[in-house]
Short mmCIF file of C-alpha atoms and ligand atoms in Angstrom, two decimals:
data_model
loop_
_atom_site.label_atom_id
_atom_site.label_comp_id
_atom_site.label_asym_id
_atom_site.label_seq_id
_atom_site.Cartn_x
_atom_site.Cartn_y
_atom_site.Cartn_z
CA MET V 1 -18.19 50.43 4.79
CA ASP V 2 -20.03 52.92 2.54
CA ILE V 3 -18.38 51.65 -0.60
CA ILE V 4 -20.38 48.44 -0.29
CA GLN V 5 -23.86 49.44 -1.34
CA GLN V 6 -26.74 47.23 -0.30
CA GLU V 7 -28.13 47.38 -3.83
CA SER V 8 -24.91 45.95 -5.29
CA ILE V 9 -24.90 43.23 -2.65
CA HIS V 10 -28.45 42.27 -3.69
CA THR V 11 -27.39 42.17 -7.33
CA LEU V 12 -24.34 40.03 -6.52
CA LYS V 13 -26.48 37.64 -4.46
CA ALA V 14 -29.14 37.24 -7.12
CA LEU V 15 -26.69 36.85 -10.00
CA THR V 16 -24.66 34.27 -8.07
CA GLN V 17 -27.74 32.30 -7.19
CA SER V 18 -28.93 32.04 -10.79
CA ALA V 19 -25.51 31.52 -12.42
CA ALA V 20 -24.61 28.07 -13.72
CA LYS V 21 -21.08 28.82 -14.86
CA VAL V 22 -18.86 31.41 -13.22
CA ALA V 23 -15.55 32.83 -14.51
CA VAL V 24 -13.35 34.74 -12.07
CA VAL V 25 -10.84 36.87 -13.97
CA GLY V 26 -7.79 38.79 -12.73
CA HIS V 27 -5.28 41.12 -14.35
CA THR V 28 -2.37 40.22 -16.61
CA HIS V 29 0.90 39.18 -14.90
CA PRO V 30 -1.11 38.32 -11.79
CA ASP V 31 0.39 39.51 -8.49
CA GLY V 32 -0.36 38.27 -5.00
CA ASP V 33 -3.52 40.37 -4.73
CA ALA V 34 -4.96 39.20 -8.06
CA LEU V 35 -4.23 35.56 -7.18
CA GLY V 36 -5.37 35.87 -3.55
CA ALA V 37 -8.64 37.61 -4.41
CA THR V 38 -9.57 35.29 -7.31
CA THR V 39 -8.67 32.20 -5.28
CA GLY V 40 -10.60 33.50 -2.25
CA LEU V 41 -13.70 34.22 -4.35
CA ALA V 42 -13.55 30.88 -6.20
CA LEU V 43 -13.26 29.01 -2.90
CA ALA V 44 -16.15 31.00 -1.42
CA LEU V 45 -18.34 30.23 -4.45
CA LEU V 46 -17.44 26.51 -4.31
CA SER V 47 -18.33 26.38 -0.62
CA ARG V 48 -21.70 27.99 -1.50
CA GLY V 49 -22.38 24.97 -3.71
CA LYS V 50 -21.43 26.48 -7.07
CA LYS V 51 -19.93 23.63 -9.08
CA ASP V 52 -18.74 25.24 -12.26
CA VAL V 53 -16.24 27.93 -11.27
CA CYS V 54 -12.91 28.72 -12.89
CA CYS V 55 -10.23 31.38 -12.44
CA VAL V 56 -8.85 32.78 -15.70
CA PHE V 57 -5.66 34.74 -16.35
CA SER V 58 -3.79 35.77 -19.46
CA ASP V 59 -0.58 34.31 -18.08
CA THR V 60 0.81 31.75 -15.71
CA PRO V 61 1.73 33.15 -12.27
CA ALA V 62 5.36 33.51 -11.20
CA ASP V 63 6.87 30.48 -9.42
CA ASN V 64 7.15 32.33 -6.10
CA LEU V 65 3.39 33.03 -6.10
CA GLN V 66 2.25 29.54 -7.03
CA PHE V 67 1.70 28.70 -3.36
CA ILE V 68 -1.43 30.91 -3.40
CA LEU V 69 -3.16 28.60 -5.91
CA SER V 70 -5.60 26.20 -4.26
CA PRO V 71 -5.86 22.54 -5.31
CA GLU V 72 -9.66 22.91 -4.97
CA VAL V 73 -9.84 25.57 -7.69
CA THR V 74 -9.64 25.23 -11.48
CA TYR V 75 -7.25 27.75 -13.02
CA LEU V 76 -6.95 28.46 -16.72
CA PHE V 77 -4.01 30.35 -18.15
CA GLN V 78 -4.29 31.70 -21.68
CA ASP V 79 -0.54 31.37 -22.33
CA ARG V 80 -0.81 27.63 -21.58
CA ASN V 81 -4.18 26.85 -23.08
CA ALA V 82 -5.79 29.74 -24.92
CA GLU V 83 -8.72 27.70 -26.19
CA LYS V 84 -9.83 26.56 -22.71
CA ALA V 85 -9.24 29.92 -21.05
CA GLU V 86 -11.26 31.82 -23.66
CA ALA V 87 -13.99 29.16 -23.73
CA CYS V 88 -14.44 29.50 -19.97
CA ILE V 89 -15.20 33.22 -20.36
CA ARG V 90 -17.31 32.64 -23.49
CA GLU V 91 -19.50 30.03 -21.78
CA ALA V 92 -19.82 31.71 -18.39
CA ASP V 93 -23.11 33.38 -17.49
CA LEU V 94 -21.47 35.32 -14.66
CA VAL V 95 -18.04 36.95 -14.81
CA PHE V 96 -16.19 38.55 -11.91
CA LEU V 97 -13.34 40.92 -12.70
CA LEU V 98 -10.98 41.31 -9.74
CA ASP V 99 -8.06 43.63 -9.02
CA CYS V 100 -8.33 45.49 -12.32
CA ASN V 101 -10.35 48.48 -13.42
CA ALA V 102 -11.07 47.63 -17.07
CA PHE V 103 -11.12 44.76 -19.56
CA ASP V 104 -7.87 45.81 -21.22
CA ARG V 105 -5.94 45.16 -18.01
CA THR V 106 -6.47 41.44 -18.69
CA GLU V 107 -4.55 41.89 -22.00
CA GLY V 108 -5.21 38.79 -24.12
CA LEU V 109 -8.58 38.11 -22.46
CA LYS V 110 -9.98 41.50 -23.42
CA ASP V 111 -11.69 40.32 -26.64
CA ALA V 112 -13.32 37.35 -24.87
CA LEU V 113 -14.62 39.70 -22.16
CA GLU V 114 -15.95 42.20 -24.66
CA ALA V 115 -17.70 39.49 -26.65
CA SER V 116 -19.22 37.91 -23.55
CA SER V 117 -22.91 38.48 -22.86
CA ALA V 118 -22.52 37.27 -19.26
CA ARG V 119 -23.58 39.45 -16.33
CA LYS V 120 -20.49 41.06 -14.82
CA ILE V 121 -19.31 42.17 -11.39
CA LEU V 122 -16.26 44.29 -10.60
CA ILE V 123 -14.31 44.14 -7.32
CA ASP V 124 -11.31 46.47 -7.55
CA HIS V 125 -9.29 49.23 -5.93
CA HIS V 126 -7.64 51.01 -8.88
CA LEU V 127 -8.40 54.56 -10.05
CA ASN V 128 -10.94 55.23 -12.83
CA PRO V 129 -12.93 51.97 -13.00
CA ASP V 130 -14.91 51.35 -16.18
CA ARG V 131 -18.23 51.02 -14.27
CA SER V 132 -20.44 51.05 -17.36
CA ARG V 133 -19.40 47.50 -18.22
CA PHE V 134 -20.68 45.97 -14.97
CA ASP V 135 -24.02 45.04 -13.38
CA ALA V 136 -22.49 45.78 -10.00
CA ALA V 137 -19.19 47.48 -9.23
CA PHE V 138 -17.41 47.52 -5.90
CA SER V 139 -14.53 49.91 -6.38
CA THR V 140 -12.60 52.38 -4.27
CA PRO V 141 -8.96 53.46 -4.14
CA GLU V 142 -9.44 54.00 -0.37
CA ILE V 143 -8.67 50.42 0.53
CA SER V 144 -5.51 48.31 0.69
CA SER V 145 -6.30 45.72 -1.94
CA ALA V 146 -8.91 43.86 -3.94
CA SER V 147 -8.46 41.03 -1.42
CA GLU V 148 -9.49 43.32 1.45
CA LEU V 149 -12.45 44.71 -0.50
CA LEU V 150 -13.59 41.16 -1.28
CA TYR V 151 -13.33 40.31 2.43
CA TRP V 152 -15.77 43.12 3.26
CA VAL V 153 -18.04 42.11 0.38
CA LEU V 154 -18.16 38.52 1.71
CA LYS V 155 -18.97 39.91 5.18
CA ALA V 156 -21.79 42.03 3.74
CA LEU V 157 -23.12 38.93 1.91
CA GLU V 158 -22.97 37.06 5.24
CA TRP V 159 -21.04 34.27 3.55
CA ASP V 160 -18.66 32.19 5.64
CA VAL V 161 -15.02 33.26 5.37
CA THR V 162 -13.46 29.80 5.76
CA LEU V 163 -9.80 29.35 6.71
CA PRO V 164 -8.67 28.75 3.10
CA VAL V 165 -10.61 31.82 1.91
CA GLY V 166 -9.19 33.93 4.75
CA THR V 167 -5.66 32.71 4.05
CA ALA V 168 -5.92 33.64 0.35
CA LEU V 169 -7.29 37.09 1.20
CA LEU V 170 -4.69 37.81 3.91
CA THR V 171 -1.99 36.83 1.40
CA GLY V 172 -3.36 39.22 -1.22
CA MET V 173 -3.62 42.10 1.25
CA THR V 174 -0.13 41.45 2.66
CA THR V 175 1.54 41.48 -0.76
CA ASP V 176 -0.35 44.56 -2.01
CA THR V 177 0.50 46.56 1.13
CA ASN V 178 4.08 45.31 1.01
CA ASN V 179 3.49 43.78 4.46
CA PHE V 180 1.64 46.82 5.91
CA ALA V 181 4.09 49.40 4.48
CA ASN V 182 1.66 51.24 2.15
CA SER V 183 -2.06 51.76 1.42
CA VAL V 184 -3.02 50.66 4.92
CA TYR V 185 -6.34 51.85 6.34
CA PRO V 186 -8.06 51.23 9.69
CA SER V 187 -10.21 48.64 7.89
CA THR V 188 -7.03 46.82 6.79
CA PHE V 189 -5.90 46.20 10.37
CA ARG V 190 -9.46 45.18 11.26
CA MET V 191 -9.51 42.61 8.47
CA ALA V 192 -6.09 41.25 9.48
CA SER V 193 -7.07 41.13 13.15
CA GLU V 194 -10.29 39.23 12.41
CA LEU V 195 -8.55 36.75 10.14
CA ILE V 196 -5.68 36.07 12.54
CA ALA V 197 -8.22 35.62 15.37
CA ALA V 198 -10.05 33.15 13.11
CA GLY V 199 -6.89 31.06 12.81
CA VAL V 200 -5.09 32.20 9.65
CA ASP V 201 -1.37 31.43 10.11
CA ARG V 202 0.35 34.75 9.28
CA ASP V 203 3.83 33.49 10.22
CA ALA V 204 3.57 30.66 7.70
CA LEU V 205 2.31 33.16 5.13
CA LEU V 206 5.20 35.57 5.64
CA GLN V 207 7.64 32.70 5.30
CA LYS V 208 6.16 31.77 1.94
CA ILE V 209 5.96 35.35 0.64
CA TYR V 210 9.23 36.88 1.82
CA SER V 211 11.62 34.08 2.75
CA SER V 212 11.39 31.52 0.00
CA TYR V 213 13.40 33.15 -2.79
CA ARG V 214 16.28 31.63 -4.74
CA GLU V 215 19.84 32.85 -4.18
CA ASN V 216 19.97 34.58 -7.58
CA ARG V 217 17.33 37.07 -6.49
CA VAL V 218 19.34 38.32 -3.53
CA ARG V 219 22.43 38.67 -5.74
CA LEU V 220 20.44 40.54 -8.42
CA MET V 221 19.03 42.97 -5.81
CA GLY V 222 22.58 43.70 -4.65
CA TYR V 223 23.90 44.09 -8.20
CA MET V 224 21.12 46.48 -9.28
CA GLN V 225 21.52 48.66 -6.20
CA TYR V 226 25.30 48.82 -6.63
CA GLU V 227 25.65 48.99 -10.42
CA GLY V 228 22.20 49.75 -11.84
CA LEU V 229 20.73 52.53 -9.73
CA ARG V 230 20.66 56.00 -11.30
CA LEU V 231 19.73 59.05 -9.22
CA LEU V 232 18.60 62.29 -10.83
CA PRO V 233 18.43 65.80 -9.41
CA GLY V 234 14.90 66.57 -8.19
CA GLY V 235 14.36 63.21 -6.49
CA GLY V 236 13.98 60.79 -9.40
CA ALA V 237 15.57 57.34 -9.43
CA TYR V 238 15.52 54.57 -12.01
CA MET V 239 16.93 51.15 -12.79
CA ILE V 240 16.87 49.22 -16.04
CA LEU V 241 16.76 45.44 -15.98
CA THR V 242 18.01 44.65 -19.47
CA ARG V 243 17.64 41.27 -21.11
CA ASP V 244 21.39 40.75 -20.56
CA ILE V 245 21.11 41.24 -16.80
CA GLN V 246 18.03 39.01 -16.63
CA ARG V 247 19.96 36.25 -18.41
CA ARG V 248 23.05 36.73 -16.31
CA PHE V 249 21.10 36.24 -13.06
CA ASP V 250 18.79 33.59 -14.55
CA LEU V 251 15.89 35.84 -13.54
CA ARG V 252 12.40 34.34 -13.57
CA GLU V 253 9.05 36.12 -13.56
CA GLY V 254 8.39 37.70 -10.15
CA GLU V 255 11.98 37.62 -8.94
CA SER V 256 12.51 41.37 -9.27
CA GLU V 257 9.40 42.05 -7.16
CA GLY V 258 10.12 44.69 -4.53
CA LEU V 259 13.26 46.08 -6.21
CA VAL V 260 11.45 49.26 -7.32
CA ASN V 261 10.72 50.16 -3.68
CA VAL V 262 14.37 50.15 -2.61
CA PRO V 263 15.39 53.61 -3.99
CA LEU V 264 12.55 55.20 -1.99
CA THR V 265 14.44 54.30 1.20
CA ILE V 266 16.85 57.13 0.21
CA GLY V 267 15.61 60.33 1.86
CA ALA V 268 16.01 62.47 -1.25
CA VAL V 269 14.16 60.14 -3.62
CA ARG V 270 10.44 60.71 -4.23
CA LEU V 271 9.90 58.80 -7.47
CA SER V 272 11.36 55.43 -8.41
CA LEU V 273 11.11 53.56 -11.71
CA LEU V 274 12.08 50.05 -12.64
CA LEU V 275 12.15 49.12 -16.33
CA LYS V 276 12.21 45.46 -17.22
CA GLU V 277 12.98 44.57 -20.82
CA ASP V 278 10.42 42.26 -22.43
CA GLU V 279 9.42 41.32 -26.00
CA GLY V 280 9.12 44.60 -27.95
CA HIS V 281 8.73 46.74 -24.87
CA PHE V 282 9.84 47.51 -21.32
CA ARG V 283 7.51 46.82 -18.42
CA VAL V 284 7.62 49.91 -16.21
CA SER V 285 6.94 49.85 -12.44
CA ILE V 286 6.63 53.20 -10.69
CA ARG V 287 6.52 53.99 -6.97
CA SER V 288 6.30 57.42 -5.38
CA ARG V 289 6.33 59.08 -2.04
CA LYS V 290 3.13 60.80 -0.86
CA GLY V 291 2.76 64.17 -2.63
CA THR V 292 4.24 62.89 -5.93
CA SER V 293 1.99 61.00 -8.31
CA ALA V 294 3.22 57.72 -9.73
CA GLN V 295 -0.16 57.47 -11.45
CA ALA V 296 0.26 60.77 -13.35
CA LEU V 297 3.72 59.79 -14.55
CA ALA V 298 2.48 56.35 -15.66
CA GLN V 299 -0.42 57.90 -17.54
CA ARG V 300 1.54 60.73 -19.16
CA TYR V 301 4.60 58.84 -20.39
CA PHE V 302 4.03 55.08 -20.13
CA HIS V 303 0.49 54.28 -21.36
CA GLY V 304 -0.39 53.11 -17.86
CA GLY V 305 -1.89 53.92 -14.49
CA GLY V 306 -2.93 52.19 -11.28
CA HIS V 307 -2.71 53.77 -7.86
CA GLU V 308 -1.57 57.23 -6.78
CA ASN V 309 1.74 55.97 -5.35
CA ALA V 310 2.11 52.63 -7.15
CA SER V 311 1.53 52.42 -10.88
CA GLY V 312 2.71 50.61 -13.92
CA GLY V 313 2.93 50.97 -17.66
CA LYS V 314 4.94 50.18 -20.76
CA LEU V 315 7.58 51.73 -22.95
CA PHE V 316 7.28 50.42 -26.49
CA ILE V 317 10.25 49.85 -28.74
CA GLY V 318 9.22 51.34 -32.07
CA PRO V 319 6.49 53.83 -31.13
CA ASP V 320 8.18 55.32 -28.03
CA ILE V 321 11.89 54.65 -28.53
CA ALA V 322 13.82 53.44 -31.56
CA SER V 323 15.92 50.88 -29.70
CA PRO V 324 16.24 49.43 -26.16
CA GLN V 325 19.42 51.52 -25.71
CA GLU V 326 17.30 54.67 -25.76
CA ALA V 327 15.25 53.71 -22.71
CA ALA V 328 17.55 55.51 -20.25
CA THR V 329 17.42 58.80 -22.19
CA PHE V 330 13.62 58.55 -22.49
CA VAL V 331 13.26 58.02 -18.72
CA GLU V 332 15.68 60.82 -17.87
CA ASN V 333 13.82 63.28 -20.11
CA ALA V 334 10.44 62.19 -18.75
CA LEU V 335 11.61 62.58 -15.14
CA LYS V 336 13.27 65.92 -15.86
CA ASP V 337 10.03 67.19 -17.35
CA PHE V 338 7.77 65.62 -14.70
CA LEU V 339 9.73 66.66 -11.62
CA LYS V 340 10.44 70.28 -12.64
MN1 LIG E 1 -4.30 44.98 -6.03
#
C-alpha cells in the first residue's frame, strides 16, 4: 500500500518505543470506526508492553456502540470527567489522532491538543488532513475506514494483530462501510478475508451492530419515512428530527444511525440530509450518490466536511437561522441552489 510510507513507519516505531505515556484520541460523537480504531490501537500498544495508554474522547459513546469498548483499555470521556480526559492529553508524550483530519474535529479536546507538546501521529481517511501538526501522517480518502488503514499500518509495523485487535478493526470497517455498501476497495475485502481467516467472528459482530436495537428505533425509522421525509425536485431529500420527535420516541444517541441512507434507496434521490436538533444547533448528516458531492454541500452550507459521499456539519441557531422552525426553509434553499 503506497500510502504507508516506510519513513512514517520508522517514525511511528521510534516514537512508540520511546514514549512513556500514550493518548489515543478519536473524533467527537465517536462512531464505530473511531471506537474500533482507537480500541484496536490501544490493545495493540498494550500487547507491545506499553503500560500507560488511554483512549480519549470528548463524549461518551452511544449505548449501541458500547460493546466495542474493551475491558482491557482505559477510556476517558471529557463529558464525564473533563479534568482526567484533558490531563491524559496534557501528560502524554505521544498522541495518536484517529479517524479525524484535524484537532477541531475532537471539539472540546482541541485546546488540550493544541497546548500539548507531545509528538503526534495521524491515522485517518478524511479529506484535507492537517498534516503540518503531525510527526507522521497516514491519511488517504482511498480506503474504507481508519480501522482498515490502522490494520495495514500494524501489518507494515509487523505487529501482531491479535483476535481482540482484529475484532475491533473489523467492527470499525463494517460500520464505516455500512456493511460493505460504500467506500469498499480491494484492500477492504483483503483485510476482512484475512481477519475472518484468523478467527474473528463476523456473525457475532453483525448481530451486535445491526440486530441489537430497541423497539423505539424501528418505530422512529418508520415514522420518519412516512411522516418526515421531504423530497425536492432535482433529487434532494431531507428529514428533520426535532426535539419533539426525539422525546416522543425516547431517542438516545446513536439510535437514528442509518436513517440518512434510506432516502438514497429511491432511484430519483441523489442527495439526502438528516438534521438532528441539539443544543443551539442542528447536527447535519449528508449522504450522496456518486457524482454528487456531500462534502461540497457540507462545506458550503453547514460548516462541515468529511468524505465525498458521506459528510457532516452543523446548522447554528442564531448565526445561520433565527429559530429551529427555519431549518426546513434553510435546507430547501441550500438544496435548490446546490442542485441547480
Ligand atoms: Mn471513519
